[in-house]
PDB file of C-alpha atoms and ligand atoms in Angstrom:
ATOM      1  CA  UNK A 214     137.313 -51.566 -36.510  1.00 48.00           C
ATOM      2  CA  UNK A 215     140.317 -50.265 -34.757  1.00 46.00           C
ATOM      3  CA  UNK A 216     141.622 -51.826 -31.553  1.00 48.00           C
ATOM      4  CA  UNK A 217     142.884 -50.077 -28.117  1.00 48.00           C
ATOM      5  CA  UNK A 218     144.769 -53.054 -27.250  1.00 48.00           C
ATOM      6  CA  UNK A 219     145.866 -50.933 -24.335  1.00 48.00           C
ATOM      7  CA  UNK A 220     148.536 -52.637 -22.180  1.00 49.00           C
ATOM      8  CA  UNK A 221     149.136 -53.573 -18.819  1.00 48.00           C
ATOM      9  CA  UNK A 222     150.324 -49.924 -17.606  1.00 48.00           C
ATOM     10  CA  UNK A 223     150.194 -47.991 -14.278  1.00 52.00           C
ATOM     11  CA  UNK A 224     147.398 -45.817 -15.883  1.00 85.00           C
ATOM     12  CA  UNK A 225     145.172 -48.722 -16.285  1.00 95.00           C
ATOM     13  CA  UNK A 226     142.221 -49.272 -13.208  1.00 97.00           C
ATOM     14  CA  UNK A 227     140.685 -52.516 -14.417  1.00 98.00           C
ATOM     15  CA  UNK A 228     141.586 -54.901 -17.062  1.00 98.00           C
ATOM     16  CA  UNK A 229     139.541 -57.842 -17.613  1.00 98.00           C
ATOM     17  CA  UNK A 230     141.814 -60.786 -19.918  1.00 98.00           C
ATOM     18  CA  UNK A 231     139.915 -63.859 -21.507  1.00 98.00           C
ATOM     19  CA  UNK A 232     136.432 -63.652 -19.128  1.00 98.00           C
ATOM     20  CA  UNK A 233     134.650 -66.259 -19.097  1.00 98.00           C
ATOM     21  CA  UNK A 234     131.888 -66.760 -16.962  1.00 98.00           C
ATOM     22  CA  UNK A 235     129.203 -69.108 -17.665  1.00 97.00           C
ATOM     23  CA  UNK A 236     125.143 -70.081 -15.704  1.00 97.00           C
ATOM     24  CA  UNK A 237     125.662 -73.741 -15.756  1.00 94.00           C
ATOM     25  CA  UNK A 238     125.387 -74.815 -19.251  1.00 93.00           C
ATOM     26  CA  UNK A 239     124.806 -71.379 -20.425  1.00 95.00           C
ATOM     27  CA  UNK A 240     128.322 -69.201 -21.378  1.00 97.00           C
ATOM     28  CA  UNK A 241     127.826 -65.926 -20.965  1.00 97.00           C
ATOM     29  CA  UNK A 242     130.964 -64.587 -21.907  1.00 98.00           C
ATOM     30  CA  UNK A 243     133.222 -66.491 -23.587  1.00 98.00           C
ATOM     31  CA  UNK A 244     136.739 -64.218 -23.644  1.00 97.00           C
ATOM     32  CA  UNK A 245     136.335 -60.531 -22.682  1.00 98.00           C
ATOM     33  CA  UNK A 246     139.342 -58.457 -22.696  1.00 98.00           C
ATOM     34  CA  UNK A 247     138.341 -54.911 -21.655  1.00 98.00           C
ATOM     35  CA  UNK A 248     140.423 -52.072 -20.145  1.00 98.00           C
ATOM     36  CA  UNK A 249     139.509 -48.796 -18.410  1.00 98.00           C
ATOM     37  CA  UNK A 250     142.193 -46.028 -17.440  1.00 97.00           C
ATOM     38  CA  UNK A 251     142.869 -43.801 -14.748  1.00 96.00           C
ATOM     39  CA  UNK A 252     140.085 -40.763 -15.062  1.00 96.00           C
ATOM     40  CA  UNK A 253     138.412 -42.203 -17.791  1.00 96.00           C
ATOM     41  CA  UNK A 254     134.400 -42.952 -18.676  1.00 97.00           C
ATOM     42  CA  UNK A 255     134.289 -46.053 -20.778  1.00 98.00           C
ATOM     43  CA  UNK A 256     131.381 -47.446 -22.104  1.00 97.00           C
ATOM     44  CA  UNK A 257     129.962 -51.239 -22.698  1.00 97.00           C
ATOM     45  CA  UNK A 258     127.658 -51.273 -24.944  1.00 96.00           C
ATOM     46  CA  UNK A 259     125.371 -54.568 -26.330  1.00 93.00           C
ATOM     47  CA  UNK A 260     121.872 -55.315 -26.693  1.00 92.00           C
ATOM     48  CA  UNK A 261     119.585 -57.611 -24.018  1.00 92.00           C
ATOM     49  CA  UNK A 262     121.377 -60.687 -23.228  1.00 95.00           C
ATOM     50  CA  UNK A 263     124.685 -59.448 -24.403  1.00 96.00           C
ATOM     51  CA  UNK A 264     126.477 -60.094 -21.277  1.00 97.00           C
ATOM     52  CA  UNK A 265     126.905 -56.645 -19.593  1.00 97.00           C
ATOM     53  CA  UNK A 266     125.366 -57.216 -16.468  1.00 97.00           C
ATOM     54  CA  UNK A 267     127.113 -60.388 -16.340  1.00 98.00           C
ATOM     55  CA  UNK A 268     130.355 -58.161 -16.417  1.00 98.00           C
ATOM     56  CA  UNK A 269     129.899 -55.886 -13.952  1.00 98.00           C
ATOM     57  CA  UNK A 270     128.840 -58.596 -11.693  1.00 97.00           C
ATOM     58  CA  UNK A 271     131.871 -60.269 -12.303  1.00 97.00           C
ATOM     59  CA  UNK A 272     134.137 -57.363 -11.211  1.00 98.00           C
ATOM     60  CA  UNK A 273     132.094 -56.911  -7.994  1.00 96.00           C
ATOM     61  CA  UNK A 274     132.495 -60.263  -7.236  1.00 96.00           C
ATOM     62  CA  UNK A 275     128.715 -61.884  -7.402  1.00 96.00           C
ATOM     63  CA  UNK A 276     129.681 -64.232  -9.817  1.00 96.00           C
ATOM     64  CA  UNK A 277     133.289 -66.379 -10.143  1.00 96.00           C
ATOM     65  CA  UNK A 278     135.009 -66.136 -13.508  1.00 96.00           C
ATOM     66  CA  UNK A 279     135.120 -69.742 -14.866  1.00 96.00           C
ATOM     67  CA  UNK A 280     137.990 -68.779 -16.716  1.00 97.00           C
ATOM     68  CA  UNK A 281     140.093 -65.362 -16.935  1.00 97.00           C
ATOM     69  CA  UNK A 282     141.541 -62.589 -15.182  1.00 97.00           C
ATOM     70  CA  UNK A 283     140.062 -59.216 -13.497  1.00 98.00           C
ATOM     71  CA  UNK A 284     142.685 -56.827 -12.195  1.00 97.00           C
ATOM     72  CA  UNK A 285     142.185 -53.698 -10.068  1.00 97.00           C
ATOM     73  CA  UNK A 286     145.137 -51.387  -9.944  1.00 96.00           C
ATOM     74  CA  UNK A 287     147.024 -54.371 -11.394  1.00 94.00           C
ATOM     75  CA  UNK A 288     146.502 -56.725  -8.095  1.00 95.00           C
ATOM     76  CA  UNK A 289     143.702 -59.760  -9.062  1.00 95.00           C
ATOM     77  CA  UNK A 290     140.601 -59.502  -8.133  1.00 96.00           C
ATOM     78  CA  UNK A 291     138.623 -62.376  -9.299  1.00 95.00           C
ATOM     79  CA  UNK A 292     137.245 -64.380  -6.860  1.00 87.00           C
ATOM     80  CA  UNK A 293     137.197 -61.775  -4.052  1.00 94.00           C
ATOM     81  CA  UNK A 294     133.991 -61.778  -1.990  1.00 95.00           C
ATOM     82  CA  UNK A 295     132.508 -58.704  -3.331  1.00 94.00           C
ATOM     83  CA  UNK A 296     132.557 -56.722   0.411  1.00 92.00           C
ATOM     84  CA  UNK A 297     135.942 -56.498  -0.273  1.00 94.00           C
ATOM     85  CA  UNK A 298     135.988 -55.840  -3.744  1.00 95.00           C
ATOM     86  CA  UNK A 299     133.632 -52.538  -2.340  1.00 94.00           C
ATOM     87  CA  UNK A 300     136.753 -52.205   0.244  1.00 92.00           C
ATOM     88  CA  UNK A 301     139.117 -51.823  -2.483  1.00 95.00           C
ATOM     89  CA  UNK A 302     137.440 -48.768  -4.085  1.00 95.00           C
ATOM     90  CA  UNK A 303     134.989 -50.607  -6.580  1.00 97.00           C
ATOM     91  CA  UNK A 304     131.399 -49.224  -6.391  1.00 96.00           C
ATOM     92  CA  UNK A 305     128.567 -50.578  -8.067  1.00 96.00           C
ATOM     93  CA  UNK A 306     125.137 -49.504  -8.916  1.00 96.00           C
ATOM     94  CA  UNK A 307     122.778 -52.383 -10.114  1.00 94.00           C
ATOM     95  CA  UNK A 308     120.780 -52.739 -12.755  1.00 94.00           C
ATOM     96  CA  UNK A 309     117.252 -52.292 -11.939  1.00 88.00           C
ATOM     97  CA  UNK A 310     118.435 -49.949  -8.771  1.00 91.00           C
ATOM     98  CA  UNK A 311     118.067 -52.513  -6.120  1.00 94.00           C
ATOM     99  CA  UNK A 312     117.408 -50.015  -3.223  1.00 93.00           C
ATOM    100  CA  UNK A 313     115.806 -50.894  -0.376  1.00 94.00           C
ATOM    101  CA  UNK A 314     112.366 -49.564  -0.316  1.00 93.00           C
ATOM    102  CA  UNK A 315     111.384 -49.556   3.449  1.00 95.00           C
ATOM    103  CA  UNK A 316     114.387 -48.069   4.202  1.00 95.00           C
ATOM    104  CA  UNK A 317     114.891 -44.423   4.575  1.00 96.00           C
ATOM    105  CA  UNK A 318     116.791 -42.640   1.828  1.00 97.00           C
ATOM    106  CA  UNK A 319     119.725 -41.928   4.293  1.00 95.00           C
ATOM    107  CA  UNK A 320     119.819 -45.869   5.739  1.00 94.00           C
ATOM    108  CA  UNK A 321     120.302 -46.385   2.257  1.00 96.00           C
ATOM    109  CA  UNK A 322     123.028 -44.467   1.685  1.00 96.00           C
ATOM    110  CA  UNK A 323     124.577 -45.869   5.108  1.00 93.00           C
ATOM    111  CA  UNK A 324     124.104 -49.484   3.621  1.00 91.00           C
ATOM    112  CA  UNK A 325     126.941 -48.256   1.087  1.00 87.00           C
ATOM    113  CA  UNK A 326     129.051 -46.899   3.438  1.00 86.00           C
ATOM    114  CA  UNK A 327     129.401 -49.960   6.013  1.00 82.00           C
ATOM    115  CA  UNK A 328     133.039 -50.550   4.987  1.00 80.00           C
ATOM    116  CA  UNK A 329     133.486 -47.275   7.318  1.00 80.00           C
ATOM    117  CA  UNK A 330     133.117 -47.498  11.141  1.00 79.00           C
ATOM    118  CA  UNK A 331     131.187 -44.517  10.836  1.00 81.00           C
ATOM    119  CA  UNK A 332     129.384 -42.756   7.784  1.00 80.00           C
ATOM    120  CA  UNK A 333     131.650 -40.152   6.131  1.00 83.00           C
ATOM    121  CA  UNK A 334     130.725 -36.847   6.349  1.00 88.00           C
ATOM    122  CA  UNK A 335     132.245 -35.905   2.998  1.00 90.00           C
ATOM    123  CA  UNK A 336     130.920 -38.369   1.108  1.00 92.00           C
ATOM    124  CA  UNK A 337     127.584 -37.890   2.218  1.00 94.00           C
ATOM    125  CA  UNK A 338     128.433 -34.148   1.458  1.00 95.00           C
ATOM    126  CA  UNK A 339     129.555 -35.089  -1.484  1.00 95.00           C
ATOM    127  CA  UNK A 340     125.995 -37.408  -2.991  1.00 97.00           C
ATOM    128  CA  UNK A 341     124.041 -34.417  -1.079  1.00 97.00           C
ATOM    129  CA  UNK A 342     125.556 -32.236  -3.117  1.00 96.00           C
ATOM    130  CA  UNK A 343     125.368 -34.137  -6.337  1.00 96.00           C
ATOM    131  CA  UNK A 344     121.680 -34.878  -5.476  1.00 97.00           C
ATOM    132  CA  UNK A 345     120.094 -32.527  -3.477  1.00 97.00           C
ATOM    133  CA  UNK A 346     116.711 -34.617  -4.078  1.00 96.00           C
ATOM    134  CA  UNK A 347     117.990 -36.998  -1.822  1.00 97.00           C
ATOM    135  CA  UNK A 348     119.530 -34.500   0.574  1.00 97.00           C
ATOM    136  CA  UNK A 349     115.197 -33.247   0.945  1.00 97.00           C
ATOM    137  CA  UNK A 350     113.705 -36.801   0.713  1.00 97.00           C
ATOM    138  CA  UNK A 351     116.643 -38.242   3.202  1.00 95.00           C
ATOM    139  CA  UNK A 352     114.074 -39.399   5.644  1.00 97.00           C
ATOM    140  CA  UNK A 353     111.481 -40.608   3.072  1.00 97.00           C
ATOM    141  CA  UNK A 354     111.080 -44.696   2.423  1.00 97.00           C
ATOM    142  CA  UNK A 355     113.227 -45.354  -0.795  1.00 96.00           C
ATOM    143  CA  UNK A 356     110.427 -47.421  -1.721  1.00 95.00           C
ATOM    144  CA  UNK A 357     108.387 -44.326  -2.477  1.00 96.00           C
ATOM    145  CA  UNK A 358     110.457 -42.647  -4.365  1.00 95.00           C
ATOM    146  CA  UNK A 359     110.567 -42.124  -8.224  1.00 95.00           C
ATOM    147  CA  UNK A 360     112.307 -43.900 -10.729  1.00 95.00           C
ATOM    148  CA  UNK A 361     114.739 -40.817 -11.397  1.00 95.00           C
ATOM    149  CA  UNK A 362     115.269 -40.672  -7.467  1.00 96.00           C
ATOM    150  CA  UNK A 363     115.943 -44.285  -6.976  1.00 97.00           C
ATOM    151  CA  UNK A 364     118.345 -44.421  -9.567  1.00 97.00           C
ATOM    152  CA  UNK A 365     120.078 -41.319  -8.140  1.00 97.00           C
ATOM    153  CA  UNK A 366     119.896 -43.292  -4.770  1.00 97.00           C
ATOM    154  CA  UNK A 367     121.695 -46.163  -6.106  1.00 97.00           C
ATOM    155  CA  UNK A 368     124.087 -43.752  -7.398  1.00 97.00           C
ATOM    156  CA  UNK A 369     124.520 -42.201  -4.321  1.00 97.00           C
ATOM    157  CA  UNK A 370     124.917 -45.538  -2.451  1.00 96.00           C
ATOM    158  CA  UNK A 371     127.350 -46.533  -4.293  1.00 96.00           C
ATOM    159  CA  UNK A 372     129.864 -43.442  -3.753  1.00 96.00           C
ATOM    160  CA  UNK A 373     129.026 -43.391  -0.185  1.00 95.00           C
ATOM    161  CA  UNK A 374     132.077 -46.370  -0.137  1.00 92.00           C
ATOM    162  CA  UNK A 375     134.534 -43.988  -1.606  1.00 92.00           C
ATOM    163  CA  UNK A 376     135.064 -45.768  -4.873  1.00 96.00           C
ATOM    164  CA  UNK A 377     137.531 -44.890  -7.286  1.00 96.00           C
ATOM    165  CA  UNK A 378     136.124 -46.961  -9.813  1.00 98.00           C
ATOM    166  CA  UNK A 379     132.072 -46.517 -10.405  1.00 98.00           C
ATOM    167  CA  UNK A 380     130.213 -49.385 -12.307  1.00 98.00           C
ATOM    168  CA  UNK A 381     126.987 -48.514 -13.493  1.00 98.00           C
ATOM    169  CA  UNK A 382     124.275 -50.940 -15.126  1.00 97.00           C
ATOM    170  CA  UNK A 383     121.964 -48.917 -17.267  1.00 96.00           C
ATOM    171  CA  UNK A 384     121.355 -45.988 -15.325  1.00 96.00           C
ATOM    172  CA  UNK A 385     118.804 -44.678 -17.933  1.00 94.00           C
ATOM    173  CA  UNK A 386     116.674 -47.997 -17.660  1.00 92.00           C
ATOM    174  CA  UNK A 387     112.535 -46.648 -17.799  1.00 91.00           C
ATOM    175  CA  UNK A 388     113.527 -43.029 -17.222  1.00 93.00           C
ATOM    176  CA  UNK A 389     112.091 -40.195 -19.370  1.00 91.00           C
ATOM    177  CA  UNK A 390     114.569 -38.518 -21.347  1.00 91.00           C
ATOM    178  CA  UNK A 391     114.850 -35.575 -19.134  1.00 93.00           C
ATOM    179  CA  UNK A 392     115.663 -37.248 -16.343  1.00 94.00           C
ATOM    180  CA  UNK A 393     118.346 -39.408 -18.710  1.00 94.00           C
ATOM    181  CA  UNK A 394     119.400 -36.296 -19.541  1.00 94.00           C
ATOM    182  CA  UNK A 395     120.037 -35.229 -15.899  1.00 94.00           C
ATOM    183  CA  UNK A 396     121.303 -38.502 -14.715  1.00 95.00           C
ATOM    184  CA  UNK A 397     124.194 -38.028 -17.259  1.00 96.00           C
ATOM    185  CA  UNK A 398     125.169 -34.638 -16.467  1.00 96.00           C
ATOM    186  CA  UNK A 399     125.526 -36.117 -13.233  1.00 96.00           C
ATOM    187  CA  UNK A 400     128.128 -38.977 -14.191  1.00 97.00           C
ATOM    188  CA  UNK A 401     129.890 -36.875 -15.919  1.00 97.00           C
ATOM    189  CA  UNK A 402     130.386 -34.663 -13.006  1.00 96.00           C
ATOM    190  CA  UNK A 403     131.329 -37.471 -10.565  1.00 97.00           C
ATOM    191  CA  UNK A 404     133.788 -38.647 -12.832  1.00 97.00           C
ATOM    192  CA  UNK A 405     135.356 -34.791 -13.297  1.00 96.00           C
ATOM    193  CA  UNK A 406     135.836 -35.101  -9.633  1.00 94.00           C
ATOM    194  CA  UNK A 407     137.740 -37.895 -10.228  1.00 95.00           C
ATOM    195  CA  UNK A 408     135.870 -40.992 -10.157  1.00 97.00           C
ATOM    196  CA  UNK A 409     136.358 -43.605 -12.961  1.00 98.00           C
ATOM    197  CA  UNK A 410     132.987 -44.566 -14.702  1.00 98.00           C
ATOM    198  CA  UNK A 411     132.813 -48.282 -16.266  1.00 98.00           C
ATOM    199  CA  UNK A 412     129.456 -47.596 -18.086  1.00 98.00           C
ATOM    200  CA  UNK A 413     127.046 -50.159 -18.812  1.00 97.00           C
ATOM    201  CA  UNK A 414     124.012 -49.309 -21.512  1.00 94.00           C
ATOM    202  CA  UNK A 415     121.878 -49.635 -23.919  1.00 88.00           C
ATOM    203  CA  UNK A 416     121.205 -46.142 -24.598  1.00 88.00           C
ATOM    204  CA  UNK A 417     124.105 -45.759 -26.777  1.00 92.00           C
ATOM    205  CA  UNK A 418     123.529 -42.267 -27.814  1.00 90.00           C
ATOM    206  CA  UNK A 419     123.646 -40.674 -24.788  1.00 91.00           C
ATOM    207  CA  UNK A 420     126.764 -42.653 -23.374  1.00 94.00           C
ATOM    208  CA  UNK A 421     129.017 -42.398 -26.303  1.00 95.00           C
ATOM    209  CA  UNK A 422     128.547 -38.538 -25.848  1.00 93.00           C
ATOM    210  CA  UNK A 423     129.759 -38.930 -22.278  1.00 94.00           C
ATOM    211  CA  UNK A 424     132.238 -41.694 -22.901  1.00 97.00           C
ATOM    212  CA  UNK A 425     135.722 -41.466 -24.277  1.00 95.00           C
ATOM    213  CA  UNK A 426     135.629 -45.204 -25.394  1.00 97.00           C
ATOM    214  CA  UNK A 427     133.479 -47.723 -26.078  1.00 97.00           C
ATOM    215  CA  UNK A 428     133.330 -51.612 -26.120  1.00 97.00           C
ATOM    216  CA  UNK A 429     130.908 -52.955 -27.930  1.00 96.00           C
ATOM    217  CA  UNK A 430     129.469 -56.781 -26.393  1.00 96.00           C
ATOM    218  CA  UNK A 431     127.798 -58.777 -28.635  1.00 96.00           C
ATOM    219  CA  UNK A 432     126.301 -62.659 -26.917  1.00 96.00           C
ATOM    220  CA  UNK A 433     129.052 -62.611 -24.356  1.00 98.00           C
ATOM    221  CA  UNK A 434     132.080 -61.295 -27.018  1.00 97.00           C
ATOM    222  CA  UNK A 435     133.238 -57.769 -27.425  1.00 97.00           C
ATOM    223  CA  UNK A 436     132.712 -57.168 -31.214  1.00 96.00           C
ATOM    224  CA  UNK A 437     133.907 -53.689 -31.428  1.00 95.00           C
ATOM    225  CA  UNK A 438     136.098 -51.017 -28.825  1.00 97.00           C
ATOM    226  CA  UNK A 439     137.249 -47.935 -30.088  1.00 97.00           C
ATOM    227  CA  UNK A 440     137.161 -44.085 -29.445  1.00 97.00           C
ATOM    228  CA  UNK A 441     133.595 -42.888 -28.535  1.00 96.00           C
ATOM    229  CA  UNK A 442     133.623 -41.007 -31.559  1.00 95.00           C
ATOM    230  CA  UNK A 443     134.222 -43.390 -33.840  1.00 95.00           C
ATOM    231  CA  UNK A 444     131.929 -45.605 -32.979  1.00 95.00           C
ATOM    232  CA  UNK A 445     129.204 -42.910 -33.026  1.00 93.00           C
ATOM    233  CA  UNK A 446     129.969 -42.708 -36.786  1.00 92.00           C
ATOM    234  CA  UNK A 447     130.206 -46.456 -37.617  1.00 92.00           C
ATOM    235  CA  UNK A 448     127.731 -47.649 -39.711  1.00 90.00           C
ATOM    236  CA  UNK A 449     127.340 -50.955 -37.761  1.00 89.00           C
ATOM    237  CA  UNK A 450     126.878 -49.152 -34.505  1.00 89.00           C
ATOM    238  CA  UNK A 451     124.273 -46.790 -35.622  1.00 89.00           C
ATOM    239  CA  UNK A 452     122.491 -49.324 -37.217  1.00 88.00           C
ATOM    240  CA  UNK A 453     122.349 -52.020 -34.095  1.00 87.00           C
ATOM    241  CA  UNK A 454     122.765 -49.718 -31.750  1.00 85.00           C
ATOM    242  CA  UNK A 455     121.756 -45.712 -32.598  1.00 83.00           C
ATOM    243  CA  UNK A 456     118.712 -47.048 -34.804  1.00 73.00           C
ATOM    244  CA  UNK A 457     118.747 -45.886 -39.007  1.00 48.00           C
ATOM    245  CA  UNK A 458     119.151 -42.719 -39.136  1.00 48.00           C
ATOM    246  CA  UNK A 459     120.271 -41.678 -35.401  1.00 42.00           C
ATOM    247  CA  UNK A 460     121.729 -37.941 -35.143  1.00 45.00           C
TER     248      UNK A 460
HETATM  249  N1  ADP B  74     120.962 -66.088 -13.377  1.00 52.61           N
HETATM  250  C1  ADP B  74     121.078 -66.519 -14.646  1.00 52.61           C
HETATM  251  N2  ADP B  74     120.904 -67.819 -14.954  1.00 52.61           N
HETATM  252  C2  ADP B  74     121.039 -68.265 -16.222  1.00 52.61           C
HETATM  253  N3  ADP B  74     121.331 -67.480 -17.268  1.00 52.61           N
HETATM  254  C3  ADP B  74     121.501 -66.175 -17.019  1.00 52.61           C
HETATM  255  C4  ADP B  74     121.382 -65.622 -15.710  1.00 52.61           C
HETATM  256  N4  ADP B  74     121.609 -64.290 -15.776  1.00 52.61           N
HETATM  257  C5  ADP B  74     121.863 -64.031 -17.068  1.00 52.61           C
HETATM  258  N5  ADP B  74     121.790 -65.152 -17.821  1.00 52.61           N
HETATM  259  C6  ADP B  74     122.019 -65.263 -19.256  1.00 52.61           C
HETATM  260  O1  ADP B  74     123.319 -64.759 -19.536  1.00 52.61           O
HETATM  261  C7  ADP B  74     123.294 -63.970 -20.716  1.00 52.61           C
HETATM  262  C8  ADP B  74     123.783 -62.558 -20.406  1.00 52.61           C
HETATM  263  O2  ADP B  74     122.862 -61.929 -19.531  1.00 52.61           O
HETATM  264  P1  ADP B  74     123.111 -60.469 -18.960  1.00 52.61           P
HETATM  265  O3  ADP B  74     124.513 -60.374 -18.476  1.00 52.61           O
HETATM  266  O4  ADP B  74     122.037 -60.194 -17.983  1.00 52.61           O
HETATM  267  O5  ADP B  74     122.954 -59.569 -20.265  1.00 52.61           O
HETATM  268  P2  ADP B  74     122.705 -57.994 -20.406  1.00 52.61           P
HETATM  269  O6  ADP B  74     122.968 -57.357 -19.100  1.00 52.61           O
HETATM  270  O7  ADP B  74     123.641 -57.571 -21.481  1.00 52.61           O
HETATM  271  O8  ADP B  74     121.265 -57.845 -20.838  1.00 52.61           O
HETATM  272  C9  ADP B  74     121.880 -64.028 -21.254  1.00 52.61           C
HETATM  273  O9  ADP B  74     121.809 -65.064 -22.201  1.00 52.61           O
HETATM  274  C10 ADP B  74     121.067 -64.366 -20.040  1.00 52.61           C
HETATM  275  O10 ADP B  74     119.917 -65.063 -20.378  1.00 52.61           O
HETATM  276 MG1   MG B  75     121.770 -56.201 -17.945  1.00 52.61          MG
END
């Protein structure tokens, strides 16, 4: 398989070098090198357990690298409390969604824009406009939303800090494929308005159509990156990862 081995350039918004990060005894990744570019979508592919949440949490600052090096617009961010790593421009939308049901939809999205004195009105705008689900349900307890909704919520929160790089874990997790298919259109459009997408799934399919590369994260080691095309057509990747005989 063919290797980016992109460099250290102005171009580049993250680069992780030789991540480690380990649960005790338990080393969850053991050397990532990973690099995402100005404008692009990039995708992280692996299967349960692979180590991609452990990534993103990484870069947000949750967990301390035991070994390694995460830069943001070339400046080290590793062990950064993540409220400033959120100050710096990196947003992040958990797996699992993580809103907070008794709040409303719009203290939610206020929750992700607390590194503002006061709640922007253009990026608020800008998620109503993206979802204008939440723009309707704004006053309705996040809790009682649906799965689709919650995800966009999460979404949503996470742009409300103005990030120019968006982390996303799974987005498609439990959703029926319609609402996949909308929650897609959607990160594609946020990044063609200039947001940089570090996707995390398992629904390979559907992100390499969206992605223009691909990293592929196999027990805490990335196995494979390459053009999202190519690894659509590699015969490894649609056998792990696009099941036998994927279109
Ligand atoms: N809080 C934790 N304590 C101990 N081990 C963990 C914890 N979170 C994740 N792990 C382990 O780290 C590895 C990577 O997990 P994770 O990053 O969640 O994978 P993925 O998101 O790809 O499914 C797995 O072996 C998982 O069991
Ligand atoms: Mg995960």
């Amino acid at each position: 398989m063919t290797s980016e081995a992109p460099s250290s350039s102005s171009t580049a918004v993250l680069e992780l070098r030789g991540l480690h990060v380990s649960y005790g005894a338990i080393e969850a990744l053991k050397g990532v090198d990973l690099v995402v570019n100005e404008g692009e979508v990039v995708t992280l592919l692996g299967a349960n357990g692979a180590g991609k949440t452990t990534t993103l949490q990484a870069i947000s600052g949750l967990l301390k690298p035991r070994a390694g090096e995460i830069r943001f617009h070339g400046e080290r961010v590793d062990g950064i409390p993540p409220h400033e790593v959120v100050a710096l421009g990196i947003g992040h939308a958990p797996e699992g969604r993580r809103v907070f049901p008794l709040m409303s939809v719009l203290e939610n999205l206020r929750m992700g824009a607390y590194r503002f004195r006061r709640v922007p009105r253009e990026e608020l705008d800008r998620v109503f406009g993206l979802f204008p689900v939440l723009a309707q349900r704004r006053n309705q307890e996040a809790g009682t939303l649906s799965g689709g909704e919650q995800q966009m919520l999460a979404i949503g929160r996470a742009l409300m800090g103005r990030p120019n790089l968006l982390l996303l874990d799974e987005p498609s997790m439990g959703l029926a494929p319609l609402i996949v298919s909308q929650i897609f259109d959607i990160i594609q459009e946020i990044n063609q308005q200039g947001t940089t997408v570090l996707l995390v799934e398992q629904n390979a399919a559907q992100a390499l159509k969206l992605a223009a590369r691909g990293y592929v994260l196999e027990t805490g080691t990335i196995v494979m990156s390459a053009p999202a095309r190519e690894l659509l057509s590699n015969p490894r990747v649609r056998a792990a990862y696009l099941g036998e005989g994927a279109e």
